[in-house]
Tab-separated table of N, CA and C in Angstrom:
chain	number	residue	atom	x	y	z
A	29	MET	N	58.958	-45.527	-21.966
A	29	MET	CA	58.289	-46.828	-21.888
A	29	MET	C	58.843	-47.760	-22.972
A	30	LYS	N	59.049	-48.962	-22.634
A	30	LYS	CA	59.544	-49.957	-23.558
A	30	LYS	C	58.420	-50.944	-23.875
A	31	LEU	N	58.727	-52.003	-24.631
A	31	LEU	CA	57.718	-53.015	-24.841
A	31	LEU	C	57.234	-53.456	-23.470
A	32	CYS	N	55.953	-53.626	-23.338
A	32	CYS	CA	55.403	-53.786	-21.998
A	32	CYS	C	54.763	-55.147	-21.772
A	33	SER	N	54.888	-55.601	-20.574
A	33	SER	CA	54.299	-56.882	-20.186
A	33	SER	C	52.851	-56.680	-19.703
A	34	GLY	N	52.404	-55.457	-19.670
A	34	GLY	CA	51.070	-55.185	-19.125
A	34	GLY	C	51.117	-54.694	-17.702
A	35	VAL	N	52.306	-54.582	-17.117
A	35	VAL	CA	52.482	-54.104	-15.752
A	35	VAL	C	53.168	-52.767	-15.845
A	36	TYR	N	52.583	-51.733	-15.241
A	36	TYR	CA	53.105	-50.386	-15.331
A	36	TYR	C	53.492	-49.866	-13.966
A	37	ASP	N	54.590	-49.106	-13.939
A	37	ASP	CA	54.964	-48.498	-12.671
A	37	ASP	C	54.127	-47.193	-12.498
A	38	PRO	N	54.173	-46.591	-11.319
A	38	PRO	CA	53.306	-45.414	-11.074
A	38	PRO	C	53.575	-44.262	-12.029
A	39	GLU	N	54.820	-44.046	-12.406
A	39	GLU	CA	55.097	-42.938	-13.342
A	39	GLU	C	54.498	-43.225	-14.712
A	40	GLU	N	54.563	-44.438	-15.160
A	40	GLU	CA	53.992	-44.830	-16.466
A	40	GLU	C	52.461	-44.688	-16.413
A	41	LEU	N	51.852	-45.140	-15.309
A	41	LEU	CA	50.410	-44.978	-15.173
A	41	LEU	C	49.992	-43.505	-15.201
A	42	ALA	N	50.800	-42.666	-14.542
A	42	ALA	CA	50.474	-41.241	-14.541
A	42	ALA	C	50.554	-40.651	-15.951
A	43	ALA	N	51.599	-41.064	-16.686
A	43	ALA	CA	51.749	-40.571	-18.075
A	43	ALA	C	50.602	-41.071	-18.947
A	44	LEU	N	50.240	-42.322	-18.793
A	44	LEU	CA	49.092	-42.878	-19.578
A	44	LEU	C	47.787	-42.177	-19.207
A	45	GLY	N	47.628	-41.861	-17.934
A	45	GLY	CA	46.441	-41.171	-17.486
A	45	GLY	C	46.366	-39.775	-18.095
A	46	ARG	N	47.501	-39.082	-18.152
A	46	ARG	CA	47.518	-37.740	-18.774
A	46	ARG	C	47.231	-37.813	-20.252
A	47	LEU	N	47.768	-38.832	-20.903
A	47	LEU	CA	47.504	-39.031	-22.329
A	47	LEU	C	46.017	-39.294	-22.557
A	48	TYR	N	45.427	-40.146	-21.739
A	48	TYR	CA	43.993	-40.460	-21.846
A	48	TYR	C	43.157	-39.196	-21.611
A	49	ASP	N	43.451	-38.475	-20.540
A	49	ASP	CA	42.728	-37.239	-20.256
A	49	ASP	C	42.781	-36.263	-21.372
A	50	GLY	N	43.987	-36.106	-21.960
A	50	GLY	CA	44.169	-35.188	-23.065
A	50	GLY	C	43.371	-35.588	-24.299
A	51	ALA	N	43.361	-36.893	-24.549
A	51	ALA	CA	42.590	-37.421	-25.697
A	51	ALA	C	41.109	-37.180	-25.519
A	52	VAL	N	40.608	-37.471	-24.343
A	52	VAL	CA	39.202	-37.283	-24.076
A	52	VAL	C	38.830	-35.803	-24.170
A	53	ASN	N	39.667	-34.941	-23.578
A	53	ASN	CA	39.397	-33.493	-23.601
A	53	ASN	C	39.495	-32.927	-24.998
A	54	ALA	N	40.223	-33.593	-25.920
A	54	ALA	CA	40.344	-33.117	-27.294
A	54	ALA	C	39.048	-33.336	-28.073
A	55	LEU	N	38.204	-34.214	-27.559
A	55	LEU	CA	36.941	-34.512	-28.245
A	55	LEU	C	35.925	-33.423	-27.944
A	56	PRO	N	35.021	-33.158	-28.859
A	56	PRO	CA	33.905	-32.263	-28.542
A	56	PRO	C	33.077	-32.949	-27.442
A	57	PRO	N	32.468	-32.145	-26.569
A	57	PRO	CA	31.682	-32.713	-25.461
A	57	PRO	C	30.689	-33.802	-25.898
A	58	SER	N	30.063	-33.619	-27.062
A	58	SER	CA	29.045	-34.572	-27.491
A	58	SER	C	29.661	-35.951	-27.827
A	59	MET	N	30.979	-36.008	-28.022
A	59	MET	CA	31.612	-37.269	-28.383
A	59	MET	C	32.316	-37.936	-27.168
A	60	ARG	N	32.179	-37.364	-25.996
A	60	ARG	CA	32.802	-37.909	-24.794
A	60	ARG	C	31.915	-38.987	-24.152
A	61	THR	N	31.520	-39.926	-24.972
A	61	THR	CA	30.636	-40.982	-24.516
A	61	THR	C	31.440	-42.084	-23.829
A	62	PRO	N	30.798	-42.938	-23.044
A	62	PRO	CA	31.498	-44.059	-22.445
A	62	PRO	C	32.151	-44.969	-23.494
A	63	GLU	N	31.473	-45.148	-24.622
A	63	GLU	CA	32.048	-45.985	-25.674
A	63	GLU	C	33.324	-45.400	-26.234
A	64	ASN	N	33.308	-44.068	-26.487
A	64	ASN	CA	34.495	-43.441	-27.021
A	64	ASN	C	35.618	-43.413	-26.007
A	65	ARG	N	35.284	-43.202	-24.725
A	65	ARG	CA	36.317	-43.227	-23.663
A	65	ARG	C	36.983	-44.601	-23.589
A	66	THR	N	36.152	-45.659	-23.709
A	66	THR	CA	36.699	-47.010	-23.684
A	66	THR	C	37.575	-47.235	-24.883
A	67	ALA	N	37.147	-46.795	-26.049
A	67	ALA	CA	37.917	-46.998	-27.271
A	67	ALA	C	39.282	-46.271	-27.147
A	68	ILE	N	39.287	-45.082	-26.604
A	68	ILE	CA	40.544	-44.338	-26.401
A	68	ILE	C	41.448	-45.070	-25.446
A	69	ALA	N	40.915	-45.563	-24.342
A	69	ALA	CA	41.732	-46.309	-23.365
A	69	ALA	C	42.338	-47.539	-23.995
A	70	LYS	N	41.536	-48.267	-24.763
A	70	LYS	CA	42.051	-49.476	-25.452
A	70	LYS	C	43.156	-49.128	-26.441
A	71	LEU	N	42.965	-48.069	-27.210
A	71	LEU	CA	43.938	-47.671	-28.161
A	71	LEU	C	45.273	-47.311	-27.508
A	72	ILE	N	45.187	-46.564	-26.422
A	72	ILE	CA	46.396	-46.167	-25.693
A	72	ILE	C	47.114	-47.406	-25.176
A	73	LEU	N	46.378	-48.337	-24.553
A	73	LEU	CA	47.027	-49.525	-23.996
A	73	LEU	C	47.592	-50.410	-25.120
A	74	GLU	N	46.898	-50.524	-26.244
A	74	GLU	CA	47.412	-51.307	-27.360
A	74	GLU	C	48.725	-50.724	-27.891
A	75	ARG	N	48.745	-49.402	-28.062
A	75	ARG	CA	49.920	-48.735	-28.605
A	75	ARG	C	51.074	-48.795	-27.587
A	76	THR	N	50.741	-48.707	-26.326
A	76	THR	CA	51.782	-48.833	-25.288
A	76	THR	C	52.386	-50.224	-25.319
A	77	ALA	N	51.566	-51.233	-25.468
A	77	ALA	CA	52.070	-52.602	-25.537
A	77	ALA	C	52.916	-52.806	-26.771
A	78	ALA	N	52.628	-52.092	-27.844
A	78	ALA	CA	53.384	-52.230	-29.092
A	78	ALA	C	54.748	-51.559	-28.994
A	79	GLY	N	54.886	-50.668	-28.068
A	79	GLY	CA	56.210	-50.070	-27.867
A	79	GLY	C	56.174	-48.540	-27.823
A	80	GLU	N	57.309	-48.004	-27.444
A	80	GLU	CA	57.450	-46.580	-27.249
A	80	GLU	C	57.237	-45.777	-28.510
A	81	ALA	N	57.677	-46.291	-29.640
A	81	ALA	CA	57.533	-45.568	-30.917
A	81	ALA	C	56.086	-45.381	-31.271
A	82	GLN	N	55.271	-46.425	-31.083
A	82	GLN	CA	53.835	-46.333	-31.376
A	82	GLN	C	53.168	-45.321	-30.454
A	83	LEU	N	53.556	-45.363	-29.180
A	83	LEU	CA	52.943	-44.431	-28.210
A	83	LEU	C	53.360	-42.994	-28.544
A	84	ALA	N	54.589	-42.794	-28.952
A	84	ALA	CA	55.053	-41.441	-29.321
A	84	ALA	C	54.242	-40.917	-30.492
A	85	ARG	N	53.982	-41.756	-31.467
A	85	ARG	CA	53.195	-41.318	-32.624
A	85	ARG	C	51.766	-40.967	-32.216
A	86	LEU	N	51.195	-41.799	-31.351
A	86	LEU	CA	49.849	-41.512	-30.854
A	86	LEU	C	49.819	-40.196	-30.083
A	87	THR	N	50.798	-39.984	-29.261
A	87	THR	CA	50.902	-38.730	-28.470
A	87	THR	C	50.963	-37.524	-29.404
A	88	LYS	N	51.811	-37.595	-30.439
A	88	LYS	CA	51.907	-36.479	-31.406
A	88	LYS	C	50.554	-36.248	-32.085
A	89	LEU	N	49.883	-37.303	-32.459
A	89	LEU	CA	48.589	-37.166	-33.096
A	89	LEU	C	47.583	-36.450	-32.185
A	90	LEU	N	47.548	-36.881	-30.909
A	90	LEU	CA	46.577	-36.322	-29.973
A	90	LEU	C	46.903	-34.850	-29.715
A	91	ILE	N	48.176	-34.513	-29.643
A	91	ILE	CA	48.570	-33.126	-29.431
A	91	ILE	C	48.143	-32.276	-30.647
A	92	THR	N	48.310	-32.838	-31.835
A	92	THR	CA	47.955	-32.143	-33.051
A	92	THR	C	46.456	-31.840	-33.132
A	93	ILE	N	45.620	-32.823	-32.756
A	93	ILE	CA	44.195	-32.617	-32.878
A	93	ILE	C	43.567	-31.919	-31.678
A	94	SER	N	44.347	-31.728	-30.638
A	94	SER	CA	43.832	-31.060	-29.437
A	94	SER	C	43.530	-29.604	-29.765
A	95	PRO	N	42.428	-29.073	-29.198
A	95	PRO	CA	42.105	-27.661	-29.463
A	95	PRO	C	43.167	-26.745	-28.899
A	96	LYS	N	43.928	-27.208	-27.900
A	96	LYS	CA	44.992	-26.413	-27.309
A	96	LYS	C	46.322	-26.645	-27.993
A	97	GLY	N	46.364	-27.691	-28.929
A	97	GLY	CA	47.553	-28.155	-29.612
A	97	GLY	C	48.332	-27.027	-30.220
């Protein structure tokens, strides 16, 4: 993914969806609130808009904190 105009192709959407699902699943069940889900989605979209390097760092962080990481 490169700097983004806010329009994503199907492959990018699928990757963002997997990243979102992984982030939500990394949270303890008690923290999987609608507010936290929204915050995660916003963070992913903000980092994606900032560029591939930001998204790569976010992905590494989420993998690190994941219980399966």
